[in-house]
Coordinates of C-alpha atoms and ligand atoms in Angstrom, one line a residue:
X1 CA 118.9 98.3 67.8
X2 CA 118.4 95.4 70.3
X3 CA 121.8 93.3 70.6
X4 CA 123.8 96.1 69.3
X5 CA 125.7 99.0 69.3
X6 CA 125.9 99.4 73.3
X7 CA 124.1 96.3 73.4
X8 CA 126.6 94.1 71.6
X9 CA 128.0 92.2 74.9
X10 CA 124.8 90.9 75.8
X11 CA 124.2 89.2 72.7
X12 CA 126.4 85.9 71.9
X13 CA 125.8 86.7 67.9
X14 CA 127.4 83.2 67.0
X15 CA 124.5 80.6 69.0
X16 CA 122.1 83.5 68.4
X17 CA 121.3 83.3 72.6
X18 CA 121.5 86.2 74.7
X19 CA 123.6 86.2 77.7
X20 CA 122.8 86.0 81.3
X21 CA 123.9 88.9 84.0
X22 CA 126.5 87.9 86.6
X23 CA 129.0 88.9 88.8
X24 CA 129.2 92.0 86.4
X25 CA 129.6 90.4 83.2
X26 CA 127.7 88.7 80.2
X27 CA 127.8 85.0 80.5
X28 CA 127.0 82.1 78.3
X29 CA 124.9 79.3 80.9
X30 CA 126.9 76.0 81.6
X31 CA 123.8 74.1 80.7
X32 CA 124.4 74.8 76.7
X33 CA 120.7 75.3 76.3
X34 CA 118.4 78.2 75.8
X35 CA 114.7 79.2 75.8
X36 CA 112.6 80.5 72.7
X37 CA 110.8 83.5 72.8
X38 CA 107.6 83.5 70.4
X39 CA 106.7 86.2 68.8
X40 CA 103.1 86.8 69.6
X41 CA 102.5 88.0 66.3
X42 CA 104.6 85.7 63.8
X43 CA 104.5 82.8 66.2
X44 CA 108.0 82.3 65.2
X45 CA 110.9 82.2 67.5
X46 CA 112.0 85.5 67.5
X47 CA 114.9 85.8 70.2
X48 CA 116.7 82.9 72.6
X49 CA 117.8 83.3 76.3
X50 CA 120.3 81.3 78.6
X51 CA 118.3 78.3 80.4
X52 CA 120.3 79.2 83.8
X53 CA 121.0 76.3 85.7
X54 CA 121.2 75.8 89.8
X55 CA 124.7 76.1 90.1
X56 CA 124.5 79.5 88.1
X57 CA 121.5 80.2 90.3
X58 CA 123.6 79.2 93.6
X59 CA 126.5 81.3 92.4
X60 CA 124.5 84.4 92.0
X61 CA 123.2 84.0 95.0
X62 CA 126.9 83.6 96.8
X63 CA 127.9 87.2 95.0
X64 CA 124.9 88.7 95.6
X65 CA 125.1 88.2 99.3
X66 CA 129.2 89.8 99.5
X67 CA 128.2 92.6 97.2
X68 CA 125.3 93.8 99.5
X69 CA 127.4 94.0 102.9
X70 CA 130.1 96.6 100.5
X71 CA 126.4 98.4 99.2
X72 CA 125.1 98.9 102.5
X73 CA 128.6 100.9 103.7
X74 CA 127.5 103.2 100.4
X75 CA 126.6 106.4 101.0
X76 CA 122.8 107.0 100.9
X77 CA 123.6 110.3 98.6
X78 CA 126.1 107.9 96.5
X79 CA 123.5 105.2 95.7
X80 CA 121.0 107.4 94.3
X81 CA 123.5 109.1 91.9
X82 CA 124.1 105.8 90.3
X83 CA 120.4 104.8 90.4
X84 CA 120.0 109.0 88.7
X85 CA 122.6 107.8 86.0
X86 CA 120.6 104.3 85.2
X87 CA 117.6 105.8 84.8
X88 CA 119.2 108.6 82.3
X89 CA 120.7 105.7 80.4
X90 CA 117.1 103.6 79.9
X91 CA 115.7 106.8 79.0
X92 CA 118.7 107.0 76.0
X93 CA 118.2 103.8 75.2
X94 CA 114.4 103.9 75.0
X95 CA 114.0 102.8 71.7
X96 CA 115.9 99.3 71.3
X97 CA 114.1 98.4 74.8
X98 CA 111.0 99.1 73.2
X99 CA 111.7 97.2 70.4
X100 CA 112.0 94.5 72.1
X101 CA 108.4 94.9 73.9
X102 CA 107.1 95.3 70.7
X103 CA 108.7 91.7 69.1
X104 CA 108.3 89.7 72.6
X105 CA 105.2 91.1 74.1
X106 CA 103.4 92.9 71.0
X107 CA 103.0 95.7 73.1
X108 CA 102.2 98.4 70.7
X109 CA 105.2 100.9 69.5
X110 CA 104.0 104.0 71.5
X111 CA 102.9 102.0 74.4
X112 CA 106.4 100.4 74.3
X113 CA 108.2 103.7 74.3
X114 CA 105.9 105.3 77.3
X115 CA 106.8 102.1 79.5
X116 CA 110.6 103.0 78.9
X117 CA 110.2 106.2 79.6
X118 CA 108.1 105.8 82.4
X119 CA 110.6 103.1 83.9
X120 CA 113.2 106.2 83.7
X121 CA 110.8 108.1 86.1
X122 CA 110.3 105.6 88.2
X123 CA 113.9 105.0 89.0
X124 CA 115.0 108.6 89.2
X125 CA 111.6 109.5 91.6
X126 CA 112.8 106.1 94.2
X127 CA 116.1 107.8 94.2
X128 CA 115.0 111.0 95.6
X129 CA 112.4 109.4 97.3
X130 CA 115.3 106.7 99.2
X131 CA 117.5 109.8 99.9
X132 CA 114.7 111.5 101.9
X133 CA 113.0 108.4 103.6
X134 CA 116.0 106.4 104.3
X135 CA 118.0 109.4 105.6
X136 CA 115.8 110.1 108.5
X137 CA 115.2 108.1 111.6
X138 CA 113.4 108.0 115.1
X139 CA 113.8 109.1 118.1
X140 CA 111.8 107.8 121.0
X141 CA 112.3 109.0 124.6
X142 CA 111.1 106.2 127.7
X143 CA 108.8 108.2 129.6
X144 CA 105.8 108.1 127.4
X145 CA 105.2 104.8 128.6
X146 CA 103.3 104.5 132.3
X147 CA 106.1 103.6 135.0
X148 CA 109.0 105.1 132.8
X149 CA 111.4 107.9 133.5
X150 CA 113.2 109.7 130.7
X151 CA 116.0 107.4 131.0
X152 CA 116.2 105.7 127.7
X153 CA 116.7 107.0 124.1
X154 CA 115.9 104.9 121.7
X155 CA 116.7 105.3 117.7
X156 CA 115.7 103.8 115.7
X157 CA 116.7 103.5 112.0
X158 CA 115.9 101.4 108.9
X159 CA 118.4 98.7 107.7
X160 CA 118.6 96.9 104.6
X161 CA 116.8 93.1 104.0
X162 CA 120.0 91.7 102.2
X163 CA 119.0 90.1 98.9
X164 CA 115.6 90.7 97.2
X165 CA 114.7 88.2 94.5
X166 CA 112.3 89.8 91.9
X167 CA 110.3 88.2 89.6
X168 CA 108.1 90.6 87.4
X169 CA 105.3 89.1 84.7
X170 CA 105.0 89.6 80.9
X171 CA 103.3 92.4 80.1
X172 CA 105.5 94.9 82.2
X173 CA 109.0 93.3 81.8
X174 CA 110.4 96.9 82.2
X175 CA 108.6 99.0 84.4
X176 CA 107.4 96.2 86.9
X177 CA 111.6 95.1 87.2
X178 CA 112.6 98.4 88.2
X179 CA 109.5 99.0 90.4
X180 CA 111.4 96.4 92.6
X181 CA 115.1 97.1 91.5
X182 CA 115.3 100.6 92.5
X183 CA 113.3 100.4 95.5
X184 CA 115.4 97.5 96.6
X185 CA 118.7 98.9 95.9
X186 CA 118.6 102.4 97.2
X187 CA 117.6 100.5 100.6
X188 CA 120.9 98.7 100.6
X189 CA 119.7 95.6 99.1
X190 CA 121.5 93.4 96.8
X191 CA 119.2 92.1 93.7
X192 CA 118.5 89.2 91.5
X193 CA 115.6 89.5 88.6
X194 CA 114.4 86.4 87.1
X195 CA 112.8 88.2 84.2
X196 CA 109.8 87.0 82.5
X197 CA 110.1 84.5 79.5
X198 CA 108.0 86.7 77.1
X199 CA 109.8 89.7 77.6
X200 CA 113.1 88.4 79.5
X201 CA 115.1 90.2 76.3
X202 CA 114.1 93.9 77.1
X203 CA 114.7 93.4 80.6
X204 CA 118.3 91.8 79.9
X205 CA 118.6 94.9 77.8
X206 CA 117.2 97.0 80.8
X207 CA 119.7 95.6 83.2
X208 CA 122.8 96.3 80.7
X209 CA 121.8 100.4 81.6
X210 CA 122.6 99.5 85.2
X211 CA 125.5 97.9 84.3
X212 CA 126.6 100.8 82.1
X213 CA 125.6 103.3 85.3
X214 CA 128.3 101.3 87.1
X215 CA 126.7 99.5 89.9
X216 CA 129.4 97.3 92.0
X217 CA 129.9 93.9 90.7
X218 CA 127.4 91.1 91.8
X219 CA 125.2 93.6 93.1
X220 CA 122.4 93.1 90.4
X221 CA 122.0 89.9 88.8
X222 CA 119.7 88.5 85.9
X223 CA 119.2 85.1 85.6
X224 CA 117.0 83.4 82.5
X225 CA 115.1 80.5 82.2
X226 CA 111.5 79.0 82.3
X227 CA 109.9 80.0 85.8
X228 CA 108.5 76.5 86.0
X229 CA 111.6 75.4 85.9
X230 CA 114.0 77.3 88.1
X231 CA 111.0 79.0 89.6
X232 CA 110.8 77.1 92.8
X233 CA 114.8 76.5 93.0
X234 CA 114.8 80.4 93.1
X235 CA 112.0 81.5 95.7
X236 CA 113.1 78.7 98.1
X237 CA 116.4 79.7 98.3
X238 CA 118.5 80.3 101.4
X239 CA 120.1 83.0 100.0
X240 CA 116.7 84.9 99.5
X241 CA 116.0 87.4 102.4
X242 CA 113.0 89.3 100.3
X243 CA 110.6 88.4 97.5
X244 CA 108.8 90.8 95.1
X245 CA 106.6 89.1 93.0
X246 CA 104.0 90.3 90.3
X247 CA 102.2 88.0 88.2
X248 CA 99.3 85.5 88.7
X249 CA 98.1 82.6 90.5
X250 CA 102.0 81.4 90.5
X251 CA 102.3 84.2 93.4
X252 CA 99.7 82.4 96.0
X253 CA 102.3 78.7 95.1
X254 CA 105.2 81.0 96.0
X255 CA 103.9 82.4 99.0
X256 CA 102.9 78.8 100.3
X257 CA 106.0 77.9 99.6
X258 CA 109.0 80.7 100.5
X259 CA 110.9 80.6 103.8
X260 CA 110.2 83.1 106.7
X261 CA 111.0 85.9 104.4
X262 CA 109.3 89.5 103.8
X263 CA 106.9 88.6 100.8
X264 CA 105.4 91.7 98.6
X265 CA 102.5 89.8 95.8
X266 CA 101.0 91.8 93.1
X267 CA 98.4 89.1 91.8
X268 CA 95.6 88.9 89.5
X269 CA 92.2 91.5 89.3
X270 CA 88.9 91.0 88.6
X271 CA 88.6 95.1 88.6
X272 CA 85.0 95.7 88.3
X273 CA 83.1 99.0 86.7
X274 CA 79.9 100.0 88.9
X275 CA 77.9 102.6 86.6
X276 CA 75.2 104.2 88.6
X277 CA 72.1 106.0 86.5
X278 CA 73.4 109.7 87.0
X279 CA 77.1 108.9 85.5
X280 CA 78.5 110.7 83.0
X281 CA 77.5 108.0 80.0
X282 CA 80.2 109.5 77.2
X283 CA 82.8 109.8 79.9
X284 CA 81.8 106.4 81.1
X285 CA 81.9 104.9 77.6
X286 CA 85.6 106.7 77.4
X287 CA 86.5 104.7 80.0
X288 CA 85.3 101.6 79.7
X289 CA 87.4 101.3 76.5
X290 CA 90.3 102.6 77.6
X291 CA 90.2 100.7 80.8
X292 CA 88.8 97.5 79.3
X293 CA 91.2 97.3 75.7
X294 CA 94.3 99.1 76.4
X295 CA 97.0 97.1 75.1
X296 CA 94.2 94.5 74.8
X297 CA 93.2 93.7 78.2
X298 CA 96.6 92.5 79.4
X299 CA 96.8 94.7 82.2
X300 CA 96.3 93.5 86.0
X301 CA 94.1 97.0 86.2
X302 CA 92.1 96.7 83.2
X303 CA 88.2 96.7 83.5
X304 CA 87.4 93.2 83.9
X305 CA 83.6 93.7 84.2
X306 CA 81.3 96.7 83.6
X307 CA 78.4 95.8 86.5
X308 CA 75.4 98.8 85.3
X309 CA 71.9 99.9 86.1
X310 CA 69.5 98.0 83.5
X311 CA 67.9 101.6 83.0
X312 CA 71.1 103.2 80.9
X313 CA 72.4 100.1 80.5
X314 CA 71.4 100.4 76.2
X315 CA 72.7 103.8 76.1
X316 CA 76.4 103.2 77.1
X317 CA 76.6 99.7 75.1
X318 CA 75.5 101.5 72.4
X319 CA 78.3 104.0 73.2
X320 CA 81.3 101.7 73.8
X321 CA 80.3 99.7 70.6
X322 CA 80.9 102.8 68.5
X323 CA 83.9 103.7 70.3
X324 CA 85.6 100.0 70.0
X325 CA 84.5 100.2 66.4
X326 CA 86.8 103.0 66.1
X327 CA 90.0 100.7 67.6
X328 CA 92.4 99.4 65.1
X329 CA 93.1 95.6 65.5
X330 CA 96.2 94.3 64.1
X331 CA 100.3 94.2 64.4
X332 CA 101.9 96.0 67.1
X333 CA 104.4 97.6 64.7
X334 CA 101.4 99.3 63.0
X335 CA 100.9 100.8 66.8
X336 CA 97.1 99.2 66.5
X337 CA 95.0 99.7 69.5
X338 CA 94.5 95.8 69.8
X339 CA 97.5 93.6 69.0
X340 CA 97.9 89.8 69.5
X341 CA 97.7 88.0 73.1
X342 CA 100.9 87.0 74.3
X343 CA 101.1 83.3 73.9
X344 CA 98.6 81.2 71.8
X345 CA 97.8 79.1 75.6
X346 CA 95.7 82.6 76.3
X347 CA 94.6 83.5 73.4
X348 CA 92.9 79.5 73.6
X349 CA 92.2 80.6 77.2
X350 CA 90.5 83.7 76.2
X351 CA 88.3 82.0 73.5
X352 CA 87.2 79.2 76.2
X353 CA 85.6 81.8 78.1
X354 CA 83.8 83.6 75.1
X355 CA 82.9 79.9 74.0
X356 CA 81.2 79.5 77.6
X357 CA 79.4 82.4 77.6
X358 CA 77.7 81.8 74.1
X359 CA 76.9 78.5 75.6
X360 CA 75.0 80.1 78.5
X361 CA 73.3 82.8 76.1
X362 CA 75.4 85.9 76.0
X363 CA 74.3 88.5 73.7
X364 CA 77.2 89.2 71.6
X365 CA 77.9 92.8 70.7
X366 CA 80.4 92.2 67.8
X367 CA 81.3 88.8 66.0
X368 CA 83.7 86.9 67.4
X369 CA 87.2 86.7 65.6
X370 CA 90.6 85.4 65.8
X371 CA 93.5 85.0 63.8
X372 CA 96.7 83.4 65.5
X373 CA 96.7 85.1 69.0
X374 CA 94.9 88.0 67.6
X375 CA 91.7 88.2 68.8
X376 CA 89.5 91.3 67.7
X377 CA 87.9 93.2 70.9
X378 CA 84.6 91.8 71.8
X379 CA 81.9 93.1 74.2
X380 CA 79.2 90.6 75.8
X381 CA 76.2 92.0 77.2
X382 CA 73.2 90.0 79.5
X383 CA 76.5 88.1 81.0
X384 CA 75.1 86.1 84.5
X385 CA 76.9 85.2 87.2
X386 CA 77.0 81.3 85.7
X387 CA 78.9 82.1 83.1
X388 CA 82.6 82.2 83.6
X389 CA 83.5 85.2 82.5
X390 CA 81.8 86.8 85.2
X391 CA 84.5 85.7 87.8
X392 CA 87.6 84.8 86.0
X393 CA 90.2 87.2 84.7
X394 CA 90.7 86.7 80.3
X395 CA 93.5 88.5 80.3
X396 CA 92.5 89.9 76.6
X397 CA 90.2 92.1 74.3
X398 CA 87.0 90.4 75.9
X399 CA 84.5 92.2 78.1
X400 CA 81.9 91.0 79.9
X401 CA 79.1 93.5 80.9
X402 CA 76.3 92.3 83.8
X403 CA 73.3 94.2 84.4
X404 CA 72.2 95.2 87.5
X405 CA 69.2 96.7 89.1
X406 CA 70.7 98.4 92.4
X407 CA 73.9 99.5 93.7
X408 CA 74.2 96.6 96.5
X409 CA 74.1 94.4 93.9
X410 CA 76.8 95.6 92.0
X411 CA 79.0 95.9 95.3
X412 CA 77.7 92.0 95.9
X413 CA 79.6 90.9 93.3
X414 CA 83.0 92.7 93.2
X415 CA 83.0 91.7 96.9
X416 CA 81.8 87.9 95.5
X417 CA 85.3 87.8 93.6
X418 CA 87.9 86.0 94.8
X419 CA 90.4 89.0 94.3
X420 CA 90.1 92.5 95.5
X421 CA 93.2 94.8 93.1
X422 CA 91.0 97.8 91.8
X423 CA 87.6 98.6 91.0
X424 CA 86.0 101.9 89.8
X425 CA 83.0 103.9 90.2
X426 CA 80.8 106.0 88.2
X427 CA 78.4 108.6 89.3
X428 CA 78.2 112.4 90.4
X429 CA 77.3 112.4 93.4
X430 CA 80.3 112.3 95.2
X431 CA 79.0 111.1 98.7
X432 CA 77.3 107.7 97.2
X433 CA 80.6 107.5 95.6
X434 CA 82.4 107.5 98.6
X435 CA 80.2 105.4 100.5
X436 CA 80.1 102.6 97.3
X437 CA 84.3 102.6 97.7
X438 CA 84.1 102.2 101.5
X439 CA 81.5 99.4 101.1
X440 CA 83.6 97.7 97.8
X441 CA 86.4 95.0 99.0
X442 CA 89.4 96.2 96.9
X443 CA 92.9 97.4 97.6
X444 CA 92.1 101.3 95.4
X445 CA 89.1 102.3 94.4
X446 CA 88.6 104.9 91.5
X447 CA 86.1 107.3 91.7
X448 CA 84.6 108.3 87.9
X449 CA 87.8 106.3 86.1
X450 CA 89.1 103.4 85.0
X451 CA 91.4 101.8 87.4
X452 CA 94.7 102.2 87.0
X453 CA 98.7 101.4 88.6
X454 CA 100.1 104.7 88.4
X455 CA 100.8 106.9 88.9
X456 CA 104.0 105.4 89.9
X457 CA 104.1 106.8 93.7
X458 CA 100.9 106.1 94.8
X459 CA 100.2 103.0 96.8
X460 CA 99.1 100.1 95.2
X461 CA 97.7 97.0 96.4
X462 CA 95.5 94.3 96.3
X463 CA 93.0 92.7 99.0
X464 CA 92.3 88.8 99.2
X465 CA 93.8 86.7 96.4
X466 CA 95.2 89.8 94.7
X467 CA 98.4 90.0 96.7
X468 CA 100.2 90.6 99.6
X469 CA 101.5 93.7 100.8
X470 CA 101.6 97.3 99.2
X471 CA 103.3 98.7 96.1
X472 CA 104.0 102.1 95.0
X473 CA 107.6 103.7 95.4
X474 CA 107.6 104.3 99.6
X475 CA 105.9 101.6 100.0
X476 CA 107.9 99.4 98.0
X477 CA 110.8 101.0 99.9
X478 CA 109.5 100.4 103.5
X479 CA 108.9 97.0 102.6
X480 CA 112.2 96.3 101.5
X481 CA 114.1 97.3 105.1
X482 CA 113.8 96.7 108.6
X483 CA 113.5 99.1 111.6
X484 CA 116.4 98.4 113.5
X485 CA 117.1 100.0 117.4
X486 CA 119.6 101.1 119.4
X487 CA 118.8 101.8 122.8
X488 CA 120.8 104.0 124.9
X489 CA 120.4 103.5 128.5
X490 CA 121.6 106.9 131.0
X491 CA 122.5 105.9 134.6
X492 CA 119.9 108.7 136.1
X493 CA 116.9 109.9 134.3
X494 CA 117.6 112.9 132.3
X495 CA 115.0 115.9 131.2
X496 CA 116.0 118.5 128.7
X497 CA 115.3 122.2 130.8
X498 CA 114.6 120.1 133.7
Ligands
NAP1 P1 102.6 84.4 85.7 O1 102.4 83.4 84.7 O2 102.2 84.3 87.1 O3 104.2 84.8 85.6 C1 104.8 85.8 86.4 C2 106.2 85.5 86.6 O4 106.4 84.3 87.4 C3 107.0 85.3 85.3 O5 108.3 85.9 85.4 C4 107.1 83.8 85.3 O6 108.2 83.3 84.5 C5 107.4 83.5 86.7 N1 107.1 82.1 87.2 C6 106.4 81.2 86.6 N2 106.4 80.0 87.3 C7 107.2 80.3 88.4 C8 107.6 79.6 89.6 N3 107.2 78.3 89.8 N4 108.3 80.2 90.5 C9 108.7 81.5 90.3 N5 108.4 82.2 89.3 C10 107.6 81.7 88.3 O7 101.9 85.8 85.2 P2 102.0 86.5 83.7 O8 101.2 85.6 82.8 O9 103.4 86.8 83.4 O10 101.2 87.8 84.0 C11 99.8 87.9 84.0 C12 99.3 88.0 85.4 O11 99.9 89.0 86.2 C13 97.8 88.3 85.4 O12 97.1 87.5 86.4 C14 97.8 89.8 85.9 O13 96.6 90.2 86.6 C15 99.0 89.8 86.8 N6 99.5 91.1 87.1 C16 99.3 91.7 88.3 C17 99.8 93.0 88.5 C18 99.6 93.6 89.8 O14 100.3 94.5 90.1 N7 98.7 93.2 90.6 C19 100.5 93.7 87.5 C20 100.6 93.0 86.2 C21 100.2 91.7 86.1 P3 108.0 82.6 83.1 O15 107.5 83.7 82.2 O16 109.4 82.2 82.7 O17 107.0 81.5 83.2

């Protein structure tokens, strides 16, 4: 279980605090104090972590920097055996990890165990993935170029950033750290996670399986503590050559504010759901469940607003109201398809936007209830663009459907948002299709699905206020090097069979 058995040097069992990851050991923080995590479901403290100070963060920083220059002199083939050997160990530690995601982040049971697992892919694919994109380079030969001979060669190669800072959000504390760990350190990187609050104690647990696969010491670092409070001391610092963000609105404060650095942000969606009048109703209904409840809305991909034709609009609410009175609501532990919000901040969040809408005349599907931070999953139907639900991202069970009475304006107002991550379309004819996700202002569109991050090796990205950059394993891996050439210059030009 979490804190023991393999576990047990992470945990200082005496203060009850987990320890912080550095220089290859567990470490108790100078600064004597630690940082609750709240169980979203008890609303009790359920687990402490180290509040890391400067100096700890400075130090880190100091190892981080001499471990990477010994990293990048390691073979190609030799850093992707050790990432092969972490990613066997998370997937043989699965279940404490997910125990963890269940306590900090009420991420139901299964759920908790697939993003483990997953994690486990993930690292294992970027290893094979590194060793065949990192092991080849260019060549260019001069005389391409008008008023060139063939007298230069030029090769060029791809070189490690240095150290990469990543700071993943709560409701992928796993699977969204190693989506930049790996990436970063089978480029030759050196890495430091500041791991989310709510859900900092899987990750720690998640790093312990790279310290158990035997990575060199100061290589990988974790370092706890409230992001608003060692937030900015970590993105603005010198030692930082690379940042690799995921979360919300913080991410467009960091990017105003980090040095001259490689940036990669994965921000907030507003994903929206255009049904067209010859859709597939029961599979669109499927999918506007799945896409808009999943571990109750917290996900940057869910559906964030079904925009569909007035004519079949009745048929599919009718649909997805029979189909979310099928979901189970309640503790995480239970494995219930809707489980509490992660902090009581968004479940007060969520209800100011339900609150709004009823103000402005929403037609409420079910009746709206909450207990604690469990809120049970809601549709609202006749939402208008005044209402602000129609723009802004609940991050819960909440969904707001807007009826429409042509395609242009359905595209009007995903392009209207001020973010641009996913948005999906339903029809069957595949041309409109085509021509609706050319004409709709997002980084992926899905054609007849719910959008969706994985799968793990596809590119991923968002457009306007949704980030910067492109995920996705080669992506992630491009971004975190450099081209670097070397020119070769020959005294005559020289022509191969010439
Ligand atoms: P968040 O509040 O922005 O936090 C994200 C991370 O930033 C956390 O680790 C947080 O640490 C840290 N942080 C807070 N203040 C900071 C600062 N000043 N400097 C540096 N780091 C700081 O987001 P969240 O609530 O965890 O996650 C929900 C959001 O993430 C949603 O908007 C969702 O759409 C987005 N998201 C996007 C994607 C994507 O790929 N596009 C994927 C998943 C989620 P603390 O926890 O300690 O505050």
């Amino acid at each position: 279980m979490a804190g023991n058995g393999v576990f047990a040097e992470i945990y200082d069992g005496e203060a009850e605090v987990y320890r912080y990851y550095a220089e290859g050991e567990w470490r108790k923080s100078s600064s004597a104090k630690s940082v609750s995590i709240i169980n979203p479901t008890t609303r009790k403290t359920h687990f402490k972590v180290q509040a890391c100070t400067q100096e700890e963060v400075n130090k880190v920083m100091d190892a981080a920097k001499v471990a990477q220059k010994a990293w990048a002199r390691t073979p190609l083939w030799k850093r992707a055996e050790l990432l092969h050997k972490a990613a066997a160990i998370l997937k043989d530690h699965k279940a404490p990890i997910a125990h963890c995601l269940v306590k900090e982040i009420a991420k139901p049971a299964k759920d908790a165990l697939t993003e483990v697992v997953r994690s486990g892919d993930l690292v294992s694919y970027t290893a094979e993935e590194g060793v065949r994109i990192l092991g080849e380079g260019k060549l260019l030969v001069s005389d391409s170029f008008p008023g060139n001979e063939r007298s230069k060669y030029c090769l060029s190669s791809k070189i490690p950033l240095g150290v990469v800072l990543a700071i993943p959000p709560f409701n992928y504390p796993v699977n969204l750290a190693v989506s930049k760990i790996a990436p970063a350190l089978i480029a030759g990187n050196a890495l430091v996670l500041k791991p989310p609050t709510q859900g900092a104690v899987a990750a720690l647990h998640m790093i312990h399986c790279f310290h158990l696969a035997g990575f060199p010491k100061g290589l990988i670092s974790c370092v706890t503590g409230k992001g608003s409070e060692i937030g900015d001391f970590l993105t603005m610092h010198p030692g930082v050559n690379c940042i690799s963000f995921t979360g919300g609105d913080t991410g467009i404060a960091i990017s105003k504010k980090a040095g001259m650095i490689p940036l990669q942000m994965e921000l907030g969606g507003k994903d929206a759901c255009i049904v067209l009048e010859d859709a597939d109703l029961d599979l669109v209904a499927a999918n506007i469940v799945k896409g808009g409840f999943s571990y109750s809305g917290q996900r940057c991909t869910a559906v964030k607003v079904v925009l569909i034709m007035d004519s079949v609009a009745d048929e599919v609410v009718e649909k997805v109201k029979s189909k979310m009175g099928k979901l189970t609501v309640g503790p995480p532990e239970d494995d219930c398809d809707i489980t509490p919000v992660v902090t009581e901040s968004s479940a007060n969040f969520i209800e100011g936007l339900v609150m709004d809408a009823k103000e402005k005349g929403a037609t409420f599907c079910q009746e709206y209830r909450r207990e604690g931070n469990l809120i049970w999953p809601l549709l609202l139907d006749h939402v208008r663009p005044d209402m602000r639900i129609a723009w802004e991202e609940p991050f819960g069970p909440v969904l707001p459907i807007i009826r429409i009475h042509s395609v242009e304006e359905g595209i009007h107002h995903c392009n209207a948002s001020n973010f641009g991550l996913q948005g999906c379309v339903f029809t069957s004819d595949i041309n409109k299709a085509i021509m609706i996700s050319d004409a709709m202002e997002t980084g992926t569109v899905q054609i007849n699905s719910a959008p969706a991050r994985g799968p793990d090796h596809f590119p991923f990205q968002g457009l306007k206020d949704s980030g910067i950059g492109s995920q996705g394993i080669t992506n992630s891996i491009n971004m975190m090097v450099k081209v670097k050439s070397t020119v070769i210059n020959l005294p005559a030009p020289s022509y191969t069979m010439g």
